Structures are given as C-alpha cells and as structure tokens.
CSV table of N, CA, C and O in Angstrom, one decimal:
chain,number,residue,atom,x,y,z
G,1206,MET,N,-22.3,-25.0,8.8
G,1206,MET,CA,-22.6,-23.7,9.4
G,1206,MET,C,-21.9,-22.6,8.7
G,1206,MET,O,-20.7,-22.7,8.3
G,1207,ALA,N,-22.6,-21.5,8.4
G,1207,ALA,CA,-22.0,-20.4,7.6
G,1207,ALA,C,-21.0,-19.6,8.5
G,1207,ALA,O,-21.2,-19.5,9.7
G,1208,THR,N,-20.0,-19.1,7.9
G,1208,THR,CA,-19.0,-18.3,8.6
G,1208,THR,C,-19.5,-16.9,8.6
G,1208,THR,O,-19.8,-16.3,7.6
G,1209,PRO,N,-19.5,-16.3,9.8
G,1209,PRO,CA,-20.0,-14.9,9.9
G,1209,PRO,C,-19.0,-13.9,9.3
G,1209,PRO,O,-17.8,-14.2,9.3
G,1210,THR,N,-19.5,-12.8,8.7
G,1210,THR,CA,-18.6,-11.9,8.0
G,1210,THR,C,-18.2,-10.7,8.8
G,1210,THR,O,-17.3,-10.0,8.5
G,1211,ASN,N,-18.8,-10.4,10.0
G,1211,ASN,CA,-18.4,-9.3,10.8
G,1211,ASN,C,-18.6,-9.7,12.3
G,1211,ASN,O,-19.2,-10.7,12.6
G,1212,ASP,N,-18.2,-8.8,13.2
G,1212,ASP,CA,-18.3,-9.1,14.6
G,1212,ASP,C,-19.7,-9.2,15.1
G,1212,ASP,O,-20.1,-10.0,16.0
G,1213,ALA,N,-20.6,-8.3,14.6
G,1213,ALA,CA,-22.0,-8.4,15.0
G,1213,ALA,C,-22.6,-9.7,14.6
G,1213,ALA,O,-23.4,-10.3,15.3
G,1214,ALA,N,-22.3,-10.2,13.4
G,1214,ALA,CA,-22.8,-11.4,13.0
G,1214,ALA,C,-22.3,-12.6,13.8
G,1214,ALA,O,-22.9,-13.6,14.1
G,1215,ALA,N,-21.0,-12.4,14.2
G,1215,ALA,CA,-20.4,-13.5,15.1
G,1215,ALA,C,-21.1,-13.5,16.4
G,1215,ALA,O,-21.4,-14.6,16.9
G,1216,SER,N,-21.3,-12.4,17.0
G,1216,SER,CA,-22.0,-12.4,18.3
G,1216,SER,C,-23.4,-12.9,18.2
G,1216,SER,O,-23.9,-13.5,19.1
G,1217,ALA,N,-24.1,-12.5,17.1
G,1217,ALA,CA,-25.5,-12.9,16.9
G,1217,ALA,C,-25.6,-14.4,16.7
G,1217,ALA,O,-26.5,-15.1,17.1
G,1218,SER,N,-24.6,-15.0,16.1
G,1218,SER,CA,-24.6,-16.5,15.8
G,1218,SER,C,-24.4,-17.3,17.1
G,1218,SER,O,-24.8,-18.4,17.2
G,1219,HIS,N,-23.7,-16.7,18.1
G,1219,HIS,CA,-23.5,-17.4,19.4
G,1219,HIS,C,-24.6,-17.2,20.3
G,1219,HIS,O,-24.8,-18.0,21.3
G,1220,ASP,N,-25.4,-16.2,20.2
G,1220,ASP,CA,-26.6,-15.9,21.1
G,1220,ASP,C,-27.7,-16.8,20.6
G,1220,ASP,O,-28.0,-16.9,19.4
G,1221,GLY,N,-28.4,-17.5,21.6
G,1221,GLY,CA,-29.5,-18.4,21.2
G,1221,GLY,C,-30.7,-17.7,20.7
G,1221,GLY,O,-31.4,-18.1,19.9
G,1222,ASP,N,-31.0,-16.5,21.3
G,1222,ASP,CA,-32.2,-15.8,20.9
G,1222,ASP,C,-32.1,-14.8,19.8
G,1222,ASP,O,-33.0,-14.2,19.3
G,1223,ALA,N,-30.8,-14.5,19.4
G,1223,ALA,CA,-30.6,-13.5,18.3
G,1223,ALA,C,-30.7,-14.2,16.9
G,1223,ALA,O,-30.3,-15.4,16.8
G,1224,ALA,N,-31.3,-13.5,16.0
G,1224,ALA,CA,-31.4,-14.1,14.6
G,1224,ALA,C,-30.1,-14.0,13.9
G,1224,ALA,O,-29.3,-13.0,14.1
G,1225,PRO,N,-29.7,-15.0,13.2
G,1225,PRO,CA,-28.4,-15.0,12.5
G,1225,PRO,C,-28.4,-14.0,11.4
G,1225,PRO,O,-29.4,-13.6,10.8
G,1226,ALA,N,-27.2,-13.4,11.1
G,1226,ALA,CA,-27.1,-12.5,10.0
G,1226,ALA,C,-27.2,-13.2,8.7
G,1226,ALA,O,-26.8,-14.3,8.5
G,1227,THR,N,-27.9,-12.5,7.8
G,1227,THR,CA,-28.1,-13.0,6.4
G,1227,THR,C,-27.2,-12.3,5.4
G,1227,THR,O,-26.8,-11.2,5.7
G,1228,ALA,N,-26.9,-12.9,4.3
G,1228,ALA,CA,-26.0,-12.4,3.3
G,1228,ALA,C,-26.8,-11.3,2.6
G,1228,ALA,O,-26.1,-10.4,2.0
G,1229,ASP,N,-28.1,-11.3,2.5
G,1229,ASP,CA,-28.8,-10.3,1.7
G,1229,ASP,C,-29.1,-9.0,2.5
G,1229,ASP,O,-29.7,-8.1,2.0
G,1230,ALA,N,-28.7,-8.9,3.8
G,1230,ALA,CA,-28.9,-7.7,4.5
G,1230,ALA,C,-27.9,-6.6,4.1
G,1230,ALA,O,-26.7,-6.9,4.1
G,1231,ALA,N,-28.5,-5.5,3.6
G,1231,ALA,CA,-27.6,-4.5,3.0
G,1231,ALA,C,-27.1,-3.5,4.1
G,1231,ALA,O,-27.9,-3.0,4.9
G,1232,THR,N,-25.8,-3.4,4.2
G,1232,THR,CA,-25.2,-2.5,5.1
G,1232,THR,C,-25.0,-1.2,4.3
G,1232,THR,O,-25.1,-1.2,3.1
G,1233,PRO,N,-24.7,0.0,5.0
G,1233,PRO,CA,-24.5,1.2,4.3
G,1233,PRO,C,-23.4,1.1,3.2
G,1233,PRO,O,-23.5,1.7,2.2
G,1234,ALA,N,-22.3,0.4,3.6
G,1234,ALA,CA,-21.2,0.3,2.6
G,1234,ALA,C,-21.6,-0.5,1.4
G,1234,ALA,O,-21.3,-0.1,0.2
G,1235,THR,N,-22.4,-1.6,1.5
G,1235,THR,CA,-22.8,-2.3,0.4
G,1235,THR,C,-23.9,-1.6,-0.4
G,1235,THR,O,-24.0,-1.8,-1.6
G,1236,ALA,N,-24.7,-0.8,0.3
G,1236,ALA,CA,-25.8,-0.1,-0.4
G,1236,ALA,C,-25.1,1.0,-1.3
G,1236,ALA,O,-25.5,1.2,-2.4
G,1237,ASP,N,-24.0,1.6,-0.8
G,1237,ASP,CA,-23.3,2.6,-1.6
G,1237,ASP,C,-22.7,1.9,-2.8
G,1237,ASP,O,-22.6,2.5,-3.9
G,1238,ALA,N,-22.1,0.8,-2.6
G,1238,ALA,CA,-21.4,0.0,-3.6
G,1238,ALA,C,-22.4,-0.4,-4.7
G,1238,ALA,O,-22.1,-0.3,-5.9
G,1239,ALA,N,-23.6,-0.8,-4.3
G,1239,ALA,CA,-24.6,-1.2,-5.2
G,1239,ALA,C,-25.1,0.0,-6.0
G,1239,ALA,O,-25.3,-0.1,-7.3
G,1240,THR,N,-25.2,1.1,-5.4
G,1240,THR,CA,-25.6,2.3,-6.1
G,1240,THR,C,-24.6,2.7,-7.1
G,1240,THR,O,-24.9,3.1,-8.3
G,1241,ALA,N,-23.3,2.7,-6.7
G,1241,ALA,CA,-22.2,3.0,-7.6
G,1241,ALA,C,-22.1,2.0,-8.8
G,1241,ALA,O,-21.8,2.4,-9.9
G,1242,ALA,N,-22.4,0.8,-8.5
G,1242,ALA,CA,-22.3,-0.2,-9.5
G,1242,ALA,C,-23.4,-0.1,-10.6
G,1242,ALA,O,-23.2,-0.4,-11.7
G,1243,SER,N,-24.5,0.4,-10.1
G,1243,SER,CA,-25.6,0.6,-11.1
G,1243,SER,C,-25.6,1.9,-11.9
G,1243,SER,O,-26.3,2.0,-12.8
G,1244,THR,N,-24.7,2.8,-11.5
G,1244,THR,CA,-24.5,4.0,-12.2
G,1244,THR,C,-23.6,3.8,-13.4
G,1244,THR,O,-22.5,3.3,-13.3
G,1245,PRO,N,-24.1,4.1,-14.6
G,1245,PRO,CA,-23.3,3.9,-15.8
G,1245,PRO,C,-22.2,5.0,-16.0
G,1245,PRO,O,-22.5,6.1,-16.4
G,1246,GLY,N,-21.0,4.7,-15.6
G,1246,GLY,CA,-19.9,5.6,-15.9
G,1246,GLY,C,-19.7,6.6,-14.8
G,1246,GLY,O,-20.4,6.6,-13.8
G,1247,PRO,N,-18.8,7.6,-15.1
G,1247,PRO,CA,-18.5,8.6,-14.1
G,1247,PRO,C,-19.7,9.6,-13.9
G,1247,PRO,O,-20.6,9.7,-14.8
G,1248,ASN,N,-19.6,10.4,-12.9
G,1248,ASN,CA,-20.6,11.4,-12.6
G,1248,ASN,C,-20.3,12.5,-13.6
G,1248,ASN,O,-19.3,13.1,-13.6
G,1249,VAL,N,-21.3,12.8,-14.5
G,1249,VAL,CA,-21.1,13.8,-15.6
G,1249,VAL,C,-22.1,14.9,-15.5
G,1249,VAL,O,-22.4,15.5,-16.4
G,1250,ALA,N,-22.6,15.2,-14.3
G,1250,ALA,CA,-23.5,16.3,-14.1
G,1250,ALA,C,-22.8,17.6,-14.3
G,1250,ALA,O,-21.7,17.8,-13.8
G,1251,VAL,N,-23.5,18.5,-15.0
G,1251,VAL,CA,-23.0,19.8,-15.3
G,1251,VAL,C,-23.5,20.7,-14.2
G,1251,VAL,O,-24.7,20.7,-13.8
G,1252,PRO,N,-22.5,21.5,-13.5
G,1252,PRO,CA,-22.9,22.4,-12.5
G,1252,PRO,C,-24.0,23.4,-12.9
G,1252,PRO,O,-24.0,23.8,-14.1
G,1253,GLU,N,-24.8,23.8,-12.0
G,1253,GLU,CA,-25.9,24.7,-12.4
G,1253,GLU,C,-25.3,26.0,-12.8
G,1253,GLU,O,-24.3,26.6,-12.2
G,1254,GLY,N,-25.8,26.6,-13.9
G,1254,GLY,CA,-25.3,27.8,-14.4
G,1254,GLY,C,-24.2,27.7,-15.5
G,1254,GLY,O,-23.8,28.7,-16.1
G,1255,GLU,N,-23.8,26.5,-15.7
G,1255,GLU,CA,-22.7,26.3,-16.7
G,1255,GLU,C,-23.3,25.5,-17.9
G,1255,GLU,O,-24.2,24.7,-17.8
G,1256,GLN,N,-22.7,25.8,-19.1
G,1256,GLN,CA,-23.1,25.1,-20.3
G,1256,GLN,C,-21.9,24.3,-20.8
G,1256,GLN,O,-20.8,24.8,-20.9
G,1257,PRO,N,-22.1,23.0,-21.2
G,1257,PRO,CA,-21.0,22.2,-21.7
G,1257,PRO,C,-20.7,22.8,-23.1
G,1257,PRO,O,-21.5,23.2,-23.9
G,1258,ALA,N,-19.4,22.7,-23.5
G,1258,ALA,CA,-19.0,23.1,-24.8
G,1258,ALA,C,-19.5,22.2,-25.9
G,1258,ALA,O,-19.7,22.6,-27.0
G,1259,ALA,N,-19.7,20.9,-25.5
G,1259,ALA,CA,-20.2,19.9,-26.5
G,1259,ALA,C,-20.9,18.8,-25.7
G,1259,ALA,O,-20.7,18.6,-24.5
G,1260,ARG,N,-21.8,18.2,-26.4
G,1260,ARG,CA,-22.6,17.1,-25.8
G,1260,ARG,C,-22.7,16.0,-26.8
G,1260,ARG,O,-23.0,16.2,-28.0
G,1261,CYS,N,-22.4,14.7,-26.4
G,1261,CYS,CA,-22.4,13.6,-27.3
G,1261,CYS,C,-23.8,13.3,-27.8
G,1261,CYS,O,-24.7,13.3,-27.1
G,1262,ARG,N,-23.9,13.1,-29.1
G,1262,ARG,CA,-25.2,12.9,-29.7
G,1262,ARG,C,-25.6,11.5,-29.5
G,1262,ARG,O,-26.8,11.2,-29.8
G,1263,HIS,N,-24.8,10.6,-29.0
G,1263,HIS,CA,-25.1,9.2,-28.8
G,1263,HIS,C,-25.5,8.9,-27.4
G,1263,HIS,O,-26.5,8.2,-27.2
G,1264,CYS,N,-24.8,9.4,-26.4
G,1264,CYS,CA,-25.0,9.1,-25.0
G,1264,CYS,C,-25.3,10.3,-24.2
G,1264,CYS,O,-25.5,10.2,-23.0
G,1265,GLU,N,-25.4,11.5,-24.8
G,1265,GLU,CA,-25.7,12.8,-24.1
G,1265,GLU,C,-24.7,13.2,-23.0
G,1265,GLU,O,-25.1,14.0,-22.2
G,1266,ARG,N,-23.5,12.7,-23.0
G,1266,ARG,CA,-22.5,13.0,-22.0
G,1266,ARG,C,-22.0,14.4,-22.4
G,1266,ARG,O,-21.6,14.7,-23.5
G,1267,PRO,N,-21.9,15.3,-21.4
G,1267,PRO,CA,-21.4,16.7,-21.6
G,1267,PRO,C,-19.8,16.7,-21.6
G,1267,PRO,O,-19.2,15.9,-20.9
G,1268,PHE,N,-19.2,17.7,-22.3
G,1268,PHE,CA,-17.8,17.8,-22.4
G,1268,PHE,C,-17.4,19.3,-22.2
G,1268,PHE,O,-18.1,20.2,-22.7
G,1269,LYS,N,-16.2,19.5,-21.6
G,1269,LYS,CA,-15.7,20.8,-21.4
G,1269,LYS,C,-15.3,21.5,-22.7
G,1269,LYS,O,-15.3,22.7,-22.8
G,1270,ASN,N,-14.8,20.7,-23.6
G,1270,ASN,CA,-14.3,21.3,-24.9
G,1270,ASN,C,-14.5,20.3,-26.0
G,1270,ASN,O,-14.7,19.1,-25.8
G,1271,GLU,N,-14.3,20.8,-27.2
G,1271,GLU,CA,-14.5,19.9,-28.4
G,1271,GLU,C,-13.4,18.9,-28.5
G,1271,GLU,O,-13.7,17.8,-29.1
G,1272,ARG,N,-12.2,19.1,-28.0
G,1272,ARG,CA,-11.2,18.1,-28.1
G,1272,ARG,C,-11.5,16.9,-27.3
G,1272,ARG,O,-11.3,15.7,-27.8
G,1273,LEU,N,-12.1,17.1,-26.1
G,1273,LEU,CA,-12.5,15.9,-25.3
G,1273,LEU,C,-13.6,15.2,-25.9
G,1273,LEU,O,-13.7,13.9,-25.9
G,1274,TYR,N,-14.5,15.9,-26.6
G,1274,TYR,CA,-15.6,15.3,-27.3
G,1274,TYR,C,-15.1,14.4,-28.4
G,1274,TYR,O,-15.6,13.3,-28.6
G,1275,ALA,N,-14.1,14.9,-29.2
G,1275,ALA,CA,-13.6,14.2,-30.3
G,1275,ALA,C,-12.9,12.9,-29.8
G,1275,ALA,O,-13.1,11.8,-30.4
G,1276,LEU,N,-12.2,13.0,-28.7
G,1276,LEU,CA,-11.6,11.8,-28.1
G,1276,LEU,C,-12.6,10.8,-27.7
G,1276,LEU,O,-12.5,9.6,-27.9
G,1277,HIS,N,-13.7,11.3,-27.1
G,1277,HIS,CA,-14.8,10.4,-26.6
G,1277,HIS,C,-15.4,9.7,-27.8
G,1277,HIS,O,-15.7,8.5,-27.7
G,1278,LEU,N,-15.7,10.4,-28.9
G,1278,LEU,CA,-16.3,9.8,-30.1
G,1278,LEU,C,-15.5,8.7,-30.6
G,1278,LEU,O,-16.0,7.6,-30.9
G,1279,GLY,N,-14.2,8.9,-30.7
G,1279,GLY,CA,-13.3,7.9,-31.3
G,1279,GLY,C,-13.1,6.7,-30.4
G,1279,GLY,O,-12.9,5.6,-30.8
G,1280,GLU,N,-13.1,6.9,-29.0
G,1280,GLU,CA,-12.9,5.8,-28.1
G,1280,GLU,C,-14.2,5.0,-27.8
G,1280,GLU,O,-14.2,3.8,-27.8
G,1281,VAL,N,-15.3,5.7,-27.6
G,1281,VAL,CA,-16.5,5.1,-27.1
G,1281,VAL,C,-17.5,4.7,-28.3
G,1281,VAL,O,-18.2,3.7,-28.2
G,1282,HIS,N,-17.5,5.6,-29.3
G,1282,HIS,CA,-18.5,5.4,-30.4
G,1282,HIS,C,-17.7,5.3,-31.7
G,1282,HIS,O,-18.0,6.0,-32.7
G,1283,PRO,N,-16.8,4.4,-31.9
G,1283,PRO,CA,-16.0,4.4,-33.1
G,1283,PRO,C,-16.8,4.0,-34.4
G,1283,PRO,O,-16.5,4.5,-35.5
G,1284,ASP,N,-17.8,3.2,-34.2
G,1284,ASP,CA,-18.6,2.8,-35.4
G,1284,ASP,C,-19.5,3.9,-35.9
G,1284,ASP,O,-19.9,3.9,-37.0
G,1285,ALA,N,-19.8,4.8,-35.0
G,1285,ALA,CA,-20.8,5.9,-35.4
G,1285,ALA,C,-20.1,7.1,-35.9
G,1285,ALA,O,-20.7,8.1,-36.3
G,1286,CYS,N,-18.7,7.1,-36.0
G,1286,CYS,CA,-18.0,8.3,-36.4
G,1286,CYS,C,-18.0,8.4,-37.9
G,1286,CYS,O,-17.9,7.4,-38.6
G,1287,SER,N,-18.1,9.6,-38.4
G,1287,SER,CA,-17.9,9.9,-39.8
G,1287,SER,C,-16.4,9.9,-40.2
G,1287,SER,O,-15.6,9.8,-39.3
G,1288,ASP,N,-16.1,10.0,-41.4
G,1288,ASP,CA,-14.7,10.0,-41.8
G,1288,ASP,C,-14.0,11.2,-41.3
G,1288,ASP,O,-12.8,11.1,-40.8
G,1289,ALA,N,-14.6,12.4,-41.3
G,1289,ALA,CA,-14.0,13.6,-40.8
G,1289,ALA,C,-13.8,13.5,-39.2
G,1289,ALA,O,-12.8,13.9,-38.7
G,1290,GLU,N,-14.8,12.9,-38.5
G,1290,GLU,CA,-14.7,12.7,-37.1
G,1290,GLU,C,-13.5,11.7,-36.8
G,1290,GLU,O,-12.8,11.9,-35.8
G,1291,ARG,N,-13.4,10.7,-37.6
G,1291,ARG,CA,-12.4,9.7,-37.4
G,1291,ARG,C,-11.0,10.4,-37.6
G,1291,ARG,O,-10.1,10.1,-36.8
G,1292,GLU,N,-10.8,11.2,-38.6
G,1292,GLU,CA,-9.6,11.9,-38.9
G,1292,GLU,C,-9.2,12.8,-37.8
G,1292,GLU,O,-8.1,12.9,-37.3
G,1293,ARG,N,-10.2,13.6,-37.3
G,1293,ARG,CA,-10.0,14.5,-36.2
G,1293,ARG,C,-9.6,13.7,-34.9
G,1293,ARG,O,-8.7,14.1,-34.2
G,1294,TYR,N,-10.3,12.6,-34.6
G,1294,TYR,CA,-9.9,11.8,-33.5
G,1294,TYR,C,-8.5,11.3,-33.6
G,1294,TYR,O,-7.7,11.4,-32.6
G,1295,GLU,N,-8.1,10.8,-34.7
G,1295,GLU,CA,-6.7,10.3,-34.9
G,1295,GLU,C,-5.7,11.4,-34.7
G,1295,GLU,O,-4.6,11.2,-34.1
G,1296,ALA,N,-6.0,12.6,-35.3
G,1296,ALA,CA,-5.0,13.7,-35.1
G,1296,ALA,C,-4.9,14.1,-33.6
G,1296,ALA,O,-3.8,14.3,-33.1
G,1297,ILE,N,-6.0,14.2,-32.9
G,1297,ILE,CA,-6.0,14.6,-31.5
G,1297,ILE,C,-5.3,13.5,-30.7
G,1297,ILE,O,-4.6,13.7,-29.8
G,1298,TYR,N,-5.6,12.2,-31.1
G,1298,TYR,CA,-5.0,11.1,-30.4
G,1298,TYR,C,-3.5,11.1,-30.5
G,1298,TYR,O,-2.7,10.9,-29.6
G,1299,ASP,N,-3.0,11.4,-31.7
G,1299,ASP,CA,-1.6,11.5,-32.0
G,1299,ASP,C,-1.0,12.6,-31.2
G,1299,ASP,O,0.1,12.5,-30.6
G,1300,GLU,N,-1.7,13.7,-31.2
G,1300,GLU,CA,-1.2,14.9,-30.4
G,1300,GLU,C,-1.1,14.5,-28.9
G,1300,GLU,O,-0.1,14.9,-28.2
G,1301,GLU,N,-2.1,13.8,-28.4
G,1301,GLU,CA,-2.2,13.4,-27.0
G,1301,GLU,C,-1.0,12.5,-26.7
G,1301,GLU,O,-0.4,12.6,-25.7
G,1302,ASN,N,-0.7,11.5,-27.6
G,1302,ASN,CA,0.4,10.6,-27.4
G,1302,ASN,C,1.7,11.3,-27.4
G,1302,ASN,O,2.6,11.0,-26.6
G,1303,HIS,N,1.9,12.3,-28.3
G,1303,HIS,CA,3.1,13.1,-28.3
G,1303,HIS,C,3.3,13.9,-27.0
G,1303,HIS,O,4.4,13.9,-26.4
G,1304,ASP,N,2.2,14.5,-26.5
G,1304,ASP,CA,2.3,15.3,-25.3
G,1304,ASP,C,2.6,14.4,-24.1
G,1304,ASP,O,3.4,14.7,-23.2
G,1305,LEU,N,2.0,13.2,-24.1
G,1305,LEU,CA,2.3,12.2,-23.0
G,1305,LEU,C,3.8,11.7,-23.1
G,1305,LEU,O,4.4,11.6,-22.0
G,1306,PHE,N,4.3,11.5,-24.3
G,1306,PHE,CA,5.7,11.1,-24.4
G,1306,PHE,C,6.6,12.2,-24.0
G,1306,PHE,O,7.6,11.9,-23.2
G,1307,THR,N,6.3,13.4,-24.3
G,1307,THR,CA,7.1,14.6,-23.9
G,1307,THR,C,7.1,14.7,-22.4
G,1307,THR,O,8.2,14.9,-21.8
G,1308,PHE,N,6.0,14.5,-21.8
G,1308,PHE,CA,5.9,14.5,-20.3
G,1308,PHE,C,6.7,13.5,-19.7
G,1308,PHE,O,7.5,13.7,-18.7
G,1309,HIS,N,6.7,12.2,-20.2
G,1309,HIS,CA,7.5,11.1,-19.7
G,1309,HIS,C,9.0,11.4,-19.8
G,1309,HIS,O,9.8,11.1,-18.9
G,1310,VAL,N,9.4,12.0,-20.9
G,1310,VAL,CA,10.8,12.3,-21.1
G,1310,VAL,C,11.2,13.4,-20.1
G,1310,VAL,O,12.3,13.3,-19.5
G,1311,LYS,N,10.4,14.4,-19.9
G,1311,LYS,CA,10.7,15.4,-18.9
G,1311,LYS,C,10.8,14.8,-17.5
G,1311,LYS,O,11.7,15.2,-16.7
G,1312,VAL,N,10.0,13.9,-17.1
G,1312,VAL,CA,10.0,13.2,-15.8
G,1312,VAL,C,11.3,12.4,-15.7
G,1312,VAL,O,12.0,12.5,-14.6
G,1313,VAL,N,11.7,11.7,-16.7
G,1313,VAL,CA,12.9,10.9,-16.6
G,1313,VAL,C,14.1,11.8,-16.5
G,1313,VAL,O,15.0,11.5,-15.7
G,1314,VAL,N,14.2,12.8,-17.3
G,1314,VAL,CA,15.3,13.8,-17.2
G,1314,VAL,C,15.4,14.4,-15.8
G,1314,VAL,O,16.5,14.5,-15.3
G,1315,THR,N,14.2,14.8,-15.3
G,1315,THR,CA,14.2,15.4,-14.0
G,1315,THR,C,14.7,14.4,-12.9
G,1315,THR,O,15.5,14.8,-12.0
G,1316,LEU,N,14.3,13.2,-13.0
G,1316,LEU,CA,14.7,12.2,-12.0
G,1316,LEU,C,16.2,11.9,-12.2
G,1316,LEU,O,17.0,11.8,-11.2
G,1317,LEU,N,16.7,11.9,-13.4
G,1317,LEU,CA,18.2,11.7,-13.6
G,1317,LEU,C,19.0,12.8,-13.1
G,1317,LEU,O,20.0,12.6,-12.4
G,1318,VAL,N,18.6,14.0,-13.4
G,1318,VAL,CA,19.3,15.2,-12.9
G,1318,VAL,C,19.3,15.2,-11.3
G,1318,VAL,O,20.3,15.5,-10.7
G,1319,THR,N,18.1,15.0,-10.7
G,1319,THR,CA,18.0,14.9,-9.3
G,1319,THR,C,19.0,13.9,-8.7
G,1319,THR,O,19.7,14.1,-7.7
G,1320,TYR,N,19.0,12.7,-9.3
G,1320,TYR,CA,19.9,11.6,-8.9
G,1320,TYR,C,21.3,12.0,-8.9
G,1320,TYR,O,22.1,11.9,-7.9
G,1321,PHE,N,21.8,12.6,-10.0
G,1321,PHE,CA,23.2,13.0,-10.2
G,1321,PHE,C,23.5,14.2,-9.2
G,1321,PHE,O,24.6,14.2,-8.7
G,1322,VAL,N,22.6,15.1,-9.0
G,1322,VAL,CA,22.9,16.2,-8.1
G,1322,VAL,C,23.1,15.7,-6.7
G,1322,VAL,O,24.0,16.0,-6.0
G,1323,PHE,N,22.2,14.8,-6.3
G,1323,PHE,CA,22.4,14.2,-4.9
G,1323,PHE,C,23.6,13.3,-4.8
G,1323,PHE,O,24.3,13.3,-3.8
G,1324,THR,N,24.0,12.6,-5.9
G,1324,THR,CA,25.2,11.8,-5.9
G,1324,THR,C,26.4,12.6,-5.8
G,1324,THR,O,27.3,12.4,-5.0
G,1325,TYR,N,26.5,13.7,-6.6
G,1325,TYR,CA,27.6,14.6,-6.5
G,1325,TYR,C,27.7,15.3,-5.1
G,1325,TYR,O,28.8,15.5,-4.5
G,1326,LEU,N,26.6,15.8,-4.6
G,1326,LEU,CA,26.5,16.4,-3.3
G,1326,LEU,C,27.0,15.4,-2.2
G,1326,LEU,O,27.8,15.8,-1.4
G,1327,TYR,N,26.6,14.2,-2.3
G,1327,TYR,CA,27.0,13.2,-1.3
G,1327,TYR,C,28.5,13.0,-1.4
G,1327,TYR,O,29.2,12.9,-0.4
G,1328,GLY,N,29.0,13.0,-2.7
G,1328,GLY,CA,30.5,12.8,-2.9
G,1328,GLY,C,31.3,14.0,-2.4
G,1328,GLY,O,32.4,13.8,-1.8
G,1329,PHE,N,30.8,15.2,-2.6
G,1329,PHE,CA,31.5,16.4,-2.1
G,1329,PHE,C,31.5,16.5,-0.6
G,1329,PHE,O,32.4,17.0,0.1
G,1330,VAL,N,30.4,16.1,0.0
G,1330,VAL,CA,30.2,16.2,1.5
G,1330,VAL,C,31.2,15.3,2.2
G,1330,VAL,O,31.8,15.6,3.2
G,1331,TRP,N,31.3,14.0,1.6
G,1331,TRP,CA,32.1,13.0,2.3
G,1331,TRP,C,33.6,13.0,1.8
G,1331,TRP,O,34.4,12.3,2.3
G,1332,ALA,N,33.9,13.9,0.8
G,1332,ALA,CA,35.2,13.9,0.3
G,1332,ALA,C,36.2,14.7,1.2
G,1332,ALA,O,35.9,15.5,2.0
C-alpha cells in the first residue's frame, strides 16, 4: 500500500468511496516548481522602456554593463571567446577577486575591532 504524502491523501485513502491520491496529480506548489525547473536560468527580462548595455551574441541574455557581459562570456561561453575577450575576462576576473578579497579583509577587521571594543567595555564595566 502506498504511503500518502499529505492529509487530504490520507483521509481519501481511508474513505471507501473516495479515489486515492495519485503521484501525478499536480498541486500548485509542484506546478510552480515544474515551471521554474523548465525555465533556463534566471529571469533576464528587460523592463519596458530600458535598453541593456550589452546582449550576449550566443544566448541573447541582456546585461546592465559591459563588465558583466565580459564576465558572462568568460564563464559561460569560454570556447567562443576571442583572445581579446579572454584577456578582458581575465583582467576583470582578477579585479573582481581583488575587490572580493578587500571586502573580506574589511569584514574581518570590523569583526575584530567590534570584538575588542566589547571585550574592553565589558572589562571596564566590571572592573
């Protein structure tokens, strides 16, 4: 006997005149999940009245600026990149890594300063 997946299916399986729940019956949650699963990638619709700064020549995805387009080319279409596009991607990628490293350092320093401020405050209050 199949195990019911929800309360409605459980009550239907115990009633003699009710039809048992089937696995292929689509609920609104599974219908939305199926629609999302069939959609290739994120929602990339451009709002009405706006023009994208760049559009991928391979997949037609729009981009807000040329920098994002260069990163997309290097990540998603690396075999289709020319040498100039590859060099631009690598330069932007290195810049992005440097910016991310700088952000991480700032976060760590902020956390350490906050920790020591609260530690000293705690020490002075209880002293």
